[in-house]
Coordinates of C-alpha atoms in Angstrom, one line a residue:
Chain A
M1 CA -25.9 -3.4 -5.2
K2 CA -26.7 -2.3 -8.7
K3 CA -30.2 -1.7 -7.7
I4 CA -29.1 0.7 -5.0
I5 CA -27.0 2.8 -7.4
Y6 CA -29.9 2.8 -9.8
L7 CA -32.4 3.9 -7.2
L8 CA -30.0 6.6 -5.9
T9 CA -29.6 8.0 -9.4
L10 CA -33.3 7.8 -10.0
A11 CA -34.1 9.7 -6.8
L12 CA -31.6 12.4 -7.6
L13 CA -32.9 12.8 -11.2
A14 CA -36.4 12.9 -9.9
G15 CA -35.5 15.6 -7.5
I16 CA -33.9 17.7 -10.1
Y17 CA -36.8 17.2 -12.5
A18 CA -39.3 18.1 -9.8
C19 CA -37.3 21.2 -9.0
N20 CA -37.0 22.2 -12.6
N21 CA -40.8 22.3 -13.0
G22 CA -41.0 24.6 -10.0
N23 CA -42.3 27.9 -11.3
S24 CA -43.3 28.6 -14.8
N25 CA -45.5 31.6 -14.8
E26 CA -46.9 32.6 -18.2
N27 CA -47.1 36.4 -18.2
T28 CA -47.2 37.8 -21.6
G29 CA -46.5 41.5 -21.9
K30 CA -44.4 41.5 -18.8
L31 CA -40.7 42.0 -18.6
S32 CA -38.2 39.2 -18.3
G33 CA -34.5 38.8 -18.0
N34 CA -31.8 38.6 -15.3
I35 CA -30.6 41.3 -12.9
K36 CA -27.4 40.5 -11.1
I37 CA -26.7 42.3 -7.8
D38 CA -23.8 41.8 -5.4
G39 CA -22.0 43.7 -2.7
S40 CA -22.5 44.8 0.9
S41 CA -24.2 42.6 3.4
T42 CA -25.3 45.7 5.2
V43 CA -27.4 46.9 2.1
Y44 CA -28.5 43.3 1.4
P45 CA -31.7 43.3 3.6
I46 CA -33.1 46.3 1.8
T47 CA -32.3 45.0 -1.7
E48 CA -33.7 41.7 -0.7
A49 CA -36.9 43.3 0.4
V50 CA -37.2 45.3 -2.8
A51 CA -36.5 42.2 -4.9
E52 CA -39.1 40.3 -3.1
E53 CA -41.7 42.9 -3.7
F54 CA -40.6 43.4 -7.3
R55 CA -41.1 39.7 -8.0
N56 CA -44.8 40.2 -7.3
I57 CA -45.2 42.6 -10.2
Q58 CA -42.5 41.2 -12.5
P59 CA -42.3 37.5 -11.8
E60 CA -40.3 36.7 -14.9
V61 CA -37.4 39.0 -14.0
H62 CA -34.8 36.9 -12.1
V63 CA -33.1 39.1 -9.5
T64 CA -30.1 37.5 -7.7
I65 CA -28.3 39.1 -4.8
G66 CA -24.9 38.2 -3.5
I67 CA -23.1 39.1 -0.2
S68 CA -19.5 39.5 -1.3
G69 CA -19.1 42.7 0.7
T70 CA -18.8 46.2 -0.6
G71 CA -15.2 45.7 -1.8
G72 CA -15.9 42.3 -3.3
G73 CA -19.0 43.7 -5.0
F74 CA -17.2 46.5 -6.6
K75 CA -14.6 44.1 -7.9
K76 CA -17.3 42.2 -9.9
F77 CA -19.0 45.5 -10.8
G78 CA -15.7 46.8 -12.2
R79 CA -15.4 43.7 -14.4
G80 CA -18.9 44.3 -15.7
E81 CA -20.2 41.1 -14.1
T82 CA -23.0 42.7 -12.1
D83 CA -25.7 45.2 -13.0
I84 CA -26.1 46.8 -9.6
S85 CA -23.6 46.9 -6.7
D86 CA -24.8 47.3 -3.1
A87 CA -22.4 49.6 -1.2
S88 CA -22.2 50.7 2.4
R89 CA -19.7 53.4 1.5
T90 CA -18.9 55.4 -1.6
I91 CA -16.7 54.0 -4.3
K92 CA -13.0 54.3 -3.7
D93 CA -10.6 55.9 -6.2
S94 CA -8.9 52.6 -6.8
E95 CA -12.2 51.0 -7.7
K96 CA -13.1 54.0 -9.9
E97 CA -9.9 53.5 -11.9
V98 CA -10.8 49.8 -12.5
C99 CA -14.2 50.9 -13.8
E100 CA -12.7 53.5 -16.1
K101 CA -10.2 51.1 -17.4
N102 CA -12.9 48.6 -18.3
N103 CA -15.1 51.4 -19.7
I104 CA -17.8 50.9 -17.1
H105 CA -19.9 53.9 -16.1
Y106 CA -22.3 54.1 -13.2
I107 CA -24.8 56.1 -11.4
E108 CA -24.7 56.4 -7.6
L109 CA -28.0 56.4 -5.7
P110 CA -28.3 56.7 -1.9
V111 CA -31.1 54.4 -0.6
A112 CA -31.2 54.8 3.2
Y113 CA -29.2 55.7 6.3
D114 CA -27.4 53.2 8.5
G115 CA -26.8 54.4 12.1
M116 CA -24.0 52.9 14.2
A117 CA -24.6 52.2 17.8
V118 CA -22.0 52.2 20.6
V119 CA -23.2 49.9 23.3
V120 CA -22.2 48.7 26.8
N121 CA -23.5 46.0 29.2
P122 CA -26.7 47.0 30.9
E123 CA -25.0 46.6 34.3
N124 CA -22.6 49.3 33.4
D125 CA -23.8 52.2 35.5
W126 CA -20.9 54.6 35.1
V127 CA -21.1 55.5 31.4
D128 CA -23.5 58.2 30.6
H129 CA -22.1 59.3 27.3
F130 CA -18.8 59.1 25.2
T131 CA -17.3 62.1 23.4
V132 CA -15.8 61.5 20.0
E133 CA -12.4 62.4 21.4
E134 CA -12.8 59.7 24.1
L135 CA -13.8 57.1 21.4
K136 CA -10.7 58.2 19.4
L137 CA -8.5 57.8 22.4
L138 CA -9.9 54.3 23.0
W139 CA -9.9 53.0 19.4
S140 CA -6.8 54.6 17.7
P141 CA -3.9 52.3 16.8
E142 CA -1.8 54.0 19.6
A143 CA -4.2 52.8 22.2
Q144 CA -3.1 49.2 21.7
D145 CA -1.4 47.9 24.8
S146 CA -1.7 51.3 26.5
I147 CA -5.4 52.2 27.0
L148 CA -6.5 49.1 28.8
K149 CA -8.7 50.3 31.7
W150 CA -11.9 52.3 32.0
N151 CA -10.3 54.9 34.3
Q152 CA -7.7 55.8 31.7
I153 CA -10.6 57.3 29.7
R154 CA -12.2 59.2 32.6
P155 CA -10.6 59.1 36.0
E156 CA -13.9 58.6 37.9
W157 CA -14.6 55.4 35.9
P158 CA -13.7 52.1 37.5
N159 CA -10.1 50.8 37.6
K160 CA -11.1 47.7 35.6
E161 CA -10.0 46.3 32.3
I162 CA -12.1 47.4 29.3
H163 CA -13.1 44.7 26.8
L164 CA -13.7 45.9 23.2
F165 CA -15.9 44.3 20.6
G166 CA -16.4 45.3 17.0
P167 CA -16.9 44.1 13.4
G168 CA -14.1 42.5 11.5
T169 CA -11.7 44.6 9.4
A170 CA -13.3 43.5 6.1
S171 CA -16.6 45.1 6.9
G172 CA -17.9 48.4 5.7
T173 CA -19.1 49.2 9.2
Y174 CA -15.5 48.9 10.5
D175 CA -14.3 51.1 7.6
Y176 CA -16.8 53.8 8.4
F177 CA -16.3 53.7 12.2
T178 CA -12.6 54.1 11.9
H179 CA -13.0 56.8 9.3
A180 CA -15.4 58.7 11.5
I181 CA -13.7 58.2 14.9
V182 CA -10.0 57.7 14.3
G183 CA -9.9 59.9 11.2
K184 CA -8.4 57.3 9.0
S185 CA -10.3 54.5 7.3
S186 CA -9.3 51.0 8.4
S187 CA -6.9 52.2 11.1
S188 CA -7.6 51.1 14.7
R189 CA -6.1 49.1 17.5
G190 CA -6.0 45.4 16.8
D191 CA -6.6 44.0 20.3
Y192 CA -10.4 43.8 20.2
T193 CA -12.7 40.9 19.8
A194 CA -13.8 41.0 16.1
S195 CA -16.6 39.1 14.4
E196 CA -18.2 39.4 11.0
D197 CA -21.5 38.3 12.7
D198 CA -22.9 41.2 14.7
N199 CA -25.0 38.8 16.8
V200 CA -21.8 37.4 18.2
L201 CA -20.8 40.9 19.3
V202 CA -24.2 41.3 20.9
Q203 CA -23.7 38.1 22.9
G204 CA -20.2 39.1 23.9
I205 CA -21.3 42.5 25.3
K206 CA -24.3 41.0 27.0
N207 CA -22.2 38.6 29.0
D208 CA -19.4 41.0 30.0
K209 CA -20.0 43.9 32.5
Y210 CA -16.8 45.7 31.3
A211 CA -17.4 45.4 27.6
L212 CA -17.9 48.1 25.0
G213 CA -18.6 47.6 21.3
F214 CA -20.1 49.1 18.2
F215 CA -22.3 47.7 15.3
G216 CA -25.3 48.6 13.1
L217 CA -28.2 50.2 14.9
A218 CA -30.6 47.5 13.8
Y219 CA -28.8 45.0 16.0
Y220 CA -29.3 47.3 19.0
E221 CA -33.0 47.8 18.2
E222 CA -33.5 44.0 18.2
N223 CA -31.6 43.5 21.5
K224 CA -32.7 46.6 23.5
S225 CA -33.4 44.6 26.6
I226 CA -29.9 43.1 27.0
L227 CA -27.8 46.1 25.9
K228 CA -27.3 49.7 27.0
L229 CA -27.0 52.4 24.3
V230 CA -24.2 55.0 24.7
P231 CA -25.1 58.6 23.6
I232 CA -22.3 60.3 21.6
D233 CA -21.2 63.8 22.0
A234 CA -19.6 65.4 18.9
G235 CA -19.3 68.8 20.5
N236 CA -23.0 69.8 20.7
G237 CA -24.1 67.7 23.6
A238 CA -24.7 64.0 23.9
V239 CA -27.1 62.5 21.4
S240 CA -28.6 59.0 21.2
P241 CA -29.1 57.4 17.8
S242 CA -32.7 57.2 16.6
A243 CA -34.5 57.7 13.3
K244 CA -35.1 61.3 14.3
T245 CA -31.5 62.2 15.3
V246 CA -30.0 60.5 12.4
L247 CA -32.3 62.2 9.9
S248 CA -31.8 65.6 11.5
G249 CA -28.0 65.1 11.4
E250 CA -27.8 65.6 15.2
Y251 CA -26.4 62.1 15.6
T252 CA -22.9 62.5 14.1
P253 CA -20.5 61.2 13.1
L254 CA -21.7 57.6 13.4
S255 CA -24.4 57.6 10.7
R256 CA -23.9 57.2 7.0
P257 CA -25.9 56.9 3.8
I258 CA -25.8 53.5 2.1
F259 CA -26.0 53.2 -1.7
I260 CA -26.7 51.2 -4.8
Y261 CA -24.5 51.7 -7.9
V262 CA -26.1 51.0 -11.3
N263 CA -24.1 50.1 -14.3
T264 CA -25.1 52.5 -17.1
N265 CA -24.9 49.7 -19.7
A266 CA -27.3 47.6 -17.6
A267 CA -29.6 50.6 -17.4
E268 CA -30.3 50.1 -21.1
K269 CA -32.2 47.0 -20.2
P270 CA -35.8 47.8 -19.5
E271 CA -36.0 45.3 -16.6
V272 CA -33.1 47.0 -14.8
V273 CA -34.7 50.5 -15.3
K274 CA -38.0 49.2 -13.9
F275 CA -36.2 47.6 -10.9
V276 CA -34.2 50.8 -10.0
E277 CA -37.4 52.9 -10.3
F278 CA -39.2 50.4 -8.1
Y279 CA -36.3 50.5 -5.7
L280 CA -36.4 54.2 -5.2
E281 CA -40.2 54.2 -5.1
N282 CA -40.3 51.7 -2.2
A283 CA -37.0 52.2 -0.4
K284 CA -38.6 54.5 2.1
Q285 CA -41.1 51.9 3.4
L286 CA -39.0 48.8 2.9
S287 CA -35.8 50.1 4.5
A288 CA -37.7 51.0 7.6
E289 CA -39.3 47.6 7.7
V290 CA -35.9 45.8 7.7
G291 CA -34.4 48.1 10.4
Y292 CA -32.8 51.0 8.6
I293 CA -33.6 54.7 8.6
P294 CA -35.1 56.0 5.4
L295 CA -33.7 59.1 3.7
Q296 CA -35.7 62.3 3.7
D297 CA -38.4 62.5 1.1
E298 CA -36.6 65.2 -0.8
K299 CA -33.5 63.0 -1.1
Y300 CA -35.5 60.1 -2.6
A301 CA -37.1 62.7 -5.0
A302 CA -33.6 63.9 -5.9
S303 CA -32.4 60.3 -6.5
K304 CA -35.4 59.7 -8.8
K305 CA -34.7 62.8 -10.7
K306 CA -31.1 62.0 -11.0
F307 CA -32.0 58.6 -12.5
S308 CA -34.7 59.8 -14.9
D309 CA -32.4 62.7 -16.1
F310 CA -29.7 60.2 -16.7
L311 CA -32.1 58.0 -18.7
K312 CA -33.1 60.9 -20.8
T313 CA -29.6 62.1 -21.7
H314 CA -28.5 58.6 -22.1
K315 CA -31.2 57.8 -24.7
K316 CA -30.4 61.0 -26.6
S317 CA -26.7 60.3 -26.8
G318 CA -27.1 56.6 -27.2
K319 CA -29.3 56.5 -30.2
Chain B
M1 CA 2.2 -4.9 47.3
I2 CA 1.7 -1.2 47.5
S3 CA 2.8 -0.8 43.9
T4 CA 0.2 -3.2 42.5
K5 CA -2.4 -1.3 44.5
K6 CA -1.2 2.0 43.0
N7 CA -1.2 0.5 39.6
K8 CA -4.7 -0.6 40.0
I9 CA -5.7 2.9 41.0
I10 CA -4.0 4.4 37.9
D11 CA -5.7 1.8 35.8
K12 CA -9.1 2.8 37.2
L13 CA -8.3 6.5 36.8
F14 CA -7.3 6.0 33.1
Q15 CA -10.6 4.1 32.6
I16 CA -12.6 7.0 34.0
L17 CA -10.6 9.5 31.9
G18 CA -11.4 7.4 28.8
I19 CA -15.1 7.4 29.6
I20 CA -15.1 11.2 30.1
S21 CA -13.2 11.7 26.8
T22 CA -15.7 9.4 25.0
F23 CA -18.7 11.2 26.3
F24 CA -17.4 14.7 26.1
G25 CA -17.7 15.0 22.4
L26 CA -21.0 13.1 22.3
L27 CA -22.4 15.2 25.1
L28 CA -21.5 18.5 23.3
L29 CA -23.1 17.1 20.1
A30 CA -26.2 16.1 22.0
V31 CA -26.5 19.6 23.6
F32 CA -26.0 21.2 20.2
I33 CA -28.6 19.1 18.5
G34 CA -31.0 19.5 21.4
F35 CA -30.7 23.2 21.3
I36 CA -31.1 23.4 17.5
L37 CA -34.2 21.1 17.7
Y38 CA -35.7 23.2 20.6
Q39 CA -35.1 26.4 18.5
G40 CA -36.0 25.3 15.1
L41 CA -38.4 22.3 15.2
G42 CA -41.5 24.5 15.7
R43 CA -40.6 26.5 12.6
L44 CA -40.1 23.4 10.4
N45 CA -43.1 22.7 8.2
F46 CA -44.0 22.1 4.6
D47 CA -44.2 25.9 3.9
F48 CA -40.7 26.4 5.2
I49 CA -39.4 23.8 2.7
T50 CA -41.4 25.2 -0.3
A51 CA -41.2 29.0 0.3
L52 CA -38.9 31.4 -1.4
P53 CA -36.5 33.7 0.4
S54 CA -38.2 36.7 2.1
R55 CA -37.4 39.7 4.3
I56 CA -40.2 38.5 6.7
P57 CA -38.8 35.6 8.7
E58 CA -42.1 33.8 9.1
R59 CA -42.6 33.9 5.3
A60 CA -39.1 32.9 4.3
G61 CA -38.2 29.4 3.2
I62 CA -35.4 27.3 1.8
Y63 CA -36.9 26.0 -1.4
T64 CA -34.4 27.5 -3.9
A65 CA -31.4 26.9 -1.5
L66 CA -32.4 23.2 -1.1
A67 CA -32.8 22.9 -4.9
G68 CA -29.4 24.5 -5.3
S69 CA -27.8 22.1 -2.9
L70 CA -29.3 19.1 -4.8
W71 CA -28.0 20.5 -8.1
I72 CA -24.6 20.9 -6.6
L73 CA -24.7 17.4 -5.2
A74 CA -25.7 15.8 -8.5
L75 CA -23.1 17.7 -10.5
S76 CA -20.4 17.0 -8.0
I77 CA -21.2 13.3 -8.3
I78 CA -20.9 13.4 -12.1
F79 CA -17.5 15.2 -11.9
S80 CA -15.8 13.6 -9.0
V81 CA -17.0 9.9 -8.8
P82 CA -15.7 8.6 -12.2
L83 CA -12.4 10.6 -11.8
G84 CA -12.0 9.4 -8.2
I85 CA -12.6 5.7 -8.8
A86 CA -10.4 5.7 -12.0
A87 CA -7.6 7.4 -10.1
A88 CA -7.9 4.9 -7.2
I89 CA -7.8 1.9 -9.6
Y90 CA -4.7 3.3 -11.3
L91 CA -2.9 4.0 -8.0
E92 CA -3.8 0.7 -6.5
E93 CA -3.6 -1.7 -9.5
Y94 CA -1.5 -0.3 -12.2
I95 CA 1.2 2.2 -11.0
P96 CA 4.6 0.5 -10.4
E97 CA 5.7 0.6 -6.8
G98 CA 8.4 3.2 -6.2
K99 CA 9.3 6.7 -5.4
F100 CA 6.8 8.2 -7.8
S101 CA 3.9 6.3 -6.4
K102 CA 4.9 7.3 -2.9
F103 CA 5.1 10.9 -4.0
L104 CA 1.6 10.8 -5.5
E105 CA 0.2 9.0 -2.4
I106 CA 1.6 11.6 0.0
N107 CA 0.4 14.5 -2.1
I108 CA -3.1 13.1 -2.4
S109 CA -3.4 12.5 1.3
N110 CA -2.2 16.1 1.9
L111 CA -4.8 17.5 -0.5
A112 CA -7.5 15.8 1.5
G113 CA -6.5 18.0 4.4
V114 CA -6.4 21.4 2.6
P115 CA -8.9 23.9 4.0
S116 CA -11.9 24.3 1.8
I117 CA -11.5 28.1 1.3
I118 CA -8.2 27.3 -0.6
Y119 CA -10.2 25.3 -3.1
G120 CA -12.6 28.2 -3.4
L121 CA -9.8 30.6 -4.3
L122 CA -8.5 28.0 -6.8
G123 CA -11.9 27.7 -8.4
L124 CA -12.2 31.5 -8.6
Q125 CA -8.8 31.7 -10.5
I126 CA -10.0 29.1 -12.9
F127 CA -13.5 30.4 -13.5
S128 CA -12.6 34.1 -13.8
M129 CA -11.1 33.0 -17.1
F130 CA -14.6 32.0 -18.3
P131 CA -16.7 35.1 -17.4
G132 CA -19.9 33.4 -18.6
L133 CA -19.6 30.7 -16.0
N134 CA -18.8 32.9 -13.0
G135 CA -21.2 32.2 -10.2
S136 CA -22.8 29.3 -12.0
L137 CA -23.7 25.9 -10.6
L138 CA -21.0 24.5 -12.9
A139 CA -18.3 26.6 -11.2
G140 CA -19.6 25.7 -7.7
A141 CA -19.8 21.9 -8.4
F142 CA -16.4 21.9 -10.1
T143 CA -14.8 23.6 -7.1
L144 CA -16.5 21.2 -4.6
S145 CA -15.4 18.3 -6.8
L146 CA -11.8 19.3 -6.5
L147 CA -12.4 19.5 -2.7
I148 CA -13.8 16.0 -2.4
L149 CA -11.8 14.2 -5.1
P150 CA -8.8 13.4 -2.8
I151 CA -11.2 12.1 -0.1
I152 CA -12.8 9.8 -2.7
I153 CA -9.5 8.6 -4.0
V154 CA -8.2 7.8 -0.6
A155 CA -11.3 5.9 0.5
A156 CA -11.6 4.0 -2.8
R157 CA -8.0 3.0 -2.7
E158 CA -8.5 1.6 0.8
A159 CA -11.6 -0.3 -0.3
I160 CA -9.8 -1.8 -3.3
R161 CA -6.8 -2.7 -1.2
A162 CA -9.1 -4.5 1.2
V163 CA -10.3 -6.9 -1.4
P164 CA -8.8 -10.4 -0.6
S165 CA -6.0 -11.3 -3.1
S166 CA -7.4 -14.8 -3.3
I167 CA -10.3 -13.4 -5.3
K168 CA -8.0 -11.7 -7.8
D169 CA -5.7 -14.7 -7.9
A170 CA -8.6 -17.0 -8.8
A171 CA -9.6 -14.7 -11.6
Y172 CA -6.1 -14.6 -13.0
A173 CA -5.8 -18.4 -12.7
L174 CA -8.9 -18.7 -14.9
G175 CA -7.1 -16.6 -17.6
A176 CA -8.8 -13.3 -17.0
T177 CA -7.0 -10.1 -18.1
K178 CA -6.2 -7.4 -15.6
W179 CA -9.1 -5.2 -16.7
Q180 CA -11.5 -8.2 -16.6
T181 CA -10.4 -9.0 -13.1
I182 CA -10.8 -5.4 -12.0
R183 CA -14.2 -5.0 -13.7
H184 CA -15.8 -8.3 -12.6
Q185 CA -14.0 -9.1 -9.3
T186 CA -12.2 -6.3 -7.6
L187 CA -14.7 -3.4 -8.2
P188 CA -17.8 -5.4 -7.2
A189 CA -16.1 -6.6 -4.1
A190 CA -14.9 -3.1 -3.2
F191 CA -18.2 -1.5 -4.1
G192 CA -19.5 -1.1 -0.5
G193 CA -16.3 0.6 0.6
I194 CA -16.1 2.9 -2.4
M195 CA -19.7 4.0 -1.9
T196 CA -19.1 4.7 1.7
G197 CA -16.2 7.0 0.8
I198 CA -18.2 8.7 -1.9
I199 CA -21.2 9.3 0.4
L200 CA -19.0 10.6 3.2
A201 CA -17.2 12.9 0.8
L202 CA -20.5 14.2 -0.6
S203 CA -21.9 14.8 2.9
R204 CA -18.9 17.1 3.5
A205 CA -19.6 18.9 0.2
V206 CA -23.2 19.6 1.0
G207 CA -22.2 21.4 4.2
E208 CA -19.7 23.8 2.6
A209 CA -20.4 27.5 2.3
A210 CA -17.1 29.4 2.2
P211 CA -15.7 28.1 -1.1
L212 CA -19.0 28.6 -2.8
I213 CA -19.3 32.2 -1.7
V214 CA -15.9 32.7 -3.1
V215 CA -16.9 31.3 -6.5
G216 CA -20.0 33.4 -6.6
A217 CA -22.9 31.6 -5.1
M218 CA -25.7 34.1 -4.3
A219 CA -27.6 34.7 -1.1
Y220 CA -30.9 35.6 -2.6
V221 CA -32.1 33.4 -5.5
P222 CA -35.9 33.4 -5.9
F223 CA -36.0 30.8 -8.6
V224 CA -34.9 27.2 -9.0
P225 CA -31.9 26.8 -11.3
K226 CA -32.9 25.3 -14.7
S227 CA -29.5 24.5 -16.1
P228 CA -25.9 24.1 -14.9
I229 CA -24.9 27.6 -15.9
D230 CA -27.6 29.3 -13.8
Q231 CA -27.1 31.2 -10.6
Y232 CA -27.8 29.5 -7.4
S233 CA -27.7 29.5 -3.6
V234 CA -27.2 26.5 -1.2
L235 CA -28.5 25.7 2.2
P236 CA -25.3 26.5 4.2
I237 CA -25.2 30.0 2.6
Q238 CA -28.9 30.6 3.4
I239 CA -28.2 29.5 7.0
F240 CA -25.1 31.7 7.3
N241 CA -27.1 34.7 5.9
W242 CA -29.9 34.2 8.4
I243 CA -27.7 33.8 11.4
S244 CA -26.1 37.2 10.8
R245 CA -29.4 39.1 10.5
P246 CA -30.5 41.2 13.5
Q247 CA -34.1 40.0 13.7
H248 CA -34.7 37.1 16.1
G249 CA -37.0 35.3 13.6
F250 CA -34.2 34.7 11.2
V251 CA -32.2 32.9 14.0
I252 CA -35.1 30.5 14.3
N253 CA -35.2 30.1 10.6
A254 CA -31.5 29.3 10.6
A255 CA -32.1 26.6 13.3
A256 CA -34.8 25.1 11.1
G257 CA -32.5 25.2 8.1
I258 CA -29.7 23.5 10.2
I259 CA -32.2 20.7 11.0
V260 CA -32.9 20.1 7.3
L261 CA -29.1 20.1 6.6
L262 CA -28.5 17.7 9.5
V263 CA -31.2 15.4 8.2
I264 CA -29.6 15.3 4.8
T265 CA -26.1 14.6 6.1
F266 CA -27.2 12.1 8.8
S267 CA -29.2 10.1 6.2
M268 CA -26.3 10.1 3.9
N269 CA -24.1 8.8 6.6
A270 CA -26.6 6.2 7.6
L271 CA -26.7 5.0 4.0
A272 CA -22.9 4.8 4.0
V273 CA -23.0 2.7 7.2
Y274 CA -25.7 0.5 5.7
L275 CA -23.7 -0.2 2.6
R276 CA -20.5 -0.9 4.5
N277 CA -22.2 -3.4 6.8
K278 CA -24.0 -5.1 3.9
N279 CA -20.7 -5.4 2.0
Q280 CA -18.9 -6.9 5.0
K281 CA -21.4 -9.7 5.4
K282 CA -20.9 -10.7 1.8
F283 CA -17.1 -11.0 1.8
S284 CA -16.2 -12.2 5.2

């Protein structure tokens, strides 16, 4: 018996020891330190891609990224626990107040566009497009228990129940969709199938002829063969989401910029400055690689200028 | 005559129902494991175990998440095992029988059934008082220790209770003190049962994601934690993160990650069964 305990402890210790000696790169002259990032899981893939590439040039800078959500991220950011916050919407007034109270200042930098796709089952042959008004009719809180069938939206559509799918109420995607369609953030009918995992929504819509749902465009792109995209008409004709229509602003209102927020105190650390510069330098290529739509070149240039201007004035006033 | 025939049919029907019930769960489990193996086995190789997280599914691996899980396991053992065994000894051997002991017993059993996210919120409350420890391995391991402590206490108590009183009586008859009896007779005899409880509790802890996300575990950690106050990720969080990504390659990665996690929990359970059987032979 004793032997077994002994062996068990030994095995564990050996495991820990082996792990401890994992990576020890000696790189003199390079930066080191920690960068803590938390926030939106929508922005996460881009930040992860940037951190992965950054590690190749600055292996001693330890970047960690959490997925507490935009709101959860700002909570930590407001307490000064994180250096950078990933956000799929701009900071709310209540979150600003917390930052001010704790004497935390920040700089807001857009990094990419996220389009939202409204999709139906591929066997759905009656929907050619939705107007924003129709979506509002369908998703507003008043629609609960009253708008239940397709033909209540357009009389020529089938007299069949409509089954709705969407992200859970905690997600930034839901916040934005309700803001853009219903007109009020976080306000919608409650009788829809909600999941925090967009792949669950994809499966639900794929298996249900009378389904309709919305989620990030990247999830549609990966599942093109099993879903049908719905063009949206905001008054100027029906438009399908694509890199081109999102960039030109034609695909409205279901596209939005996503951001990183940098704590200005953290920006005094050279490794954070380097990371943010690297982020803005590479966001165009990397955001496209992970399924997002890059900003226009001039917007990246504007962000870079905003950040370098900030660094200049900050140095002057700081020292 | 007719009623016996009818009864026999009912008997047979119940037997069939029992068989279906037994195999229902097992069948689902088999389908699940088969599906995961089919999806993930091809992805599972040495590189997958030793690679860092990446945006490219084929390049991504579980190295740092696995290391984080081992850290969490080791620290949880250090926190929860001594406390759990000591509490079980006190409850079983020292506390006077009465309303108070009944009260403690009921509460500990209830704690064993509290959802894990509640422990996460408790951990968050405690560790937000120590900003330096927020999101550290220490915070995560402490939270999981709270989660598994009641399970360990309950299992250890049962193991201690199962020790034949003749063994204890013999020790007392030879003039041993209470502590001597516990130290040299009761604990060694209950060892197998206690270890079983500990290992089962730990295999629950290694599969938890929700409470750790609440106390600040990260999703992307490209280095192995070097001390208990470092940031970390664990396997279940890595799997959760991959499952919710749009690219199909990450779903395959998640399946491969699940296989690794299953191997860990299954081998821990196998060890528990082995220890229990070995112990039974010795004392029966």
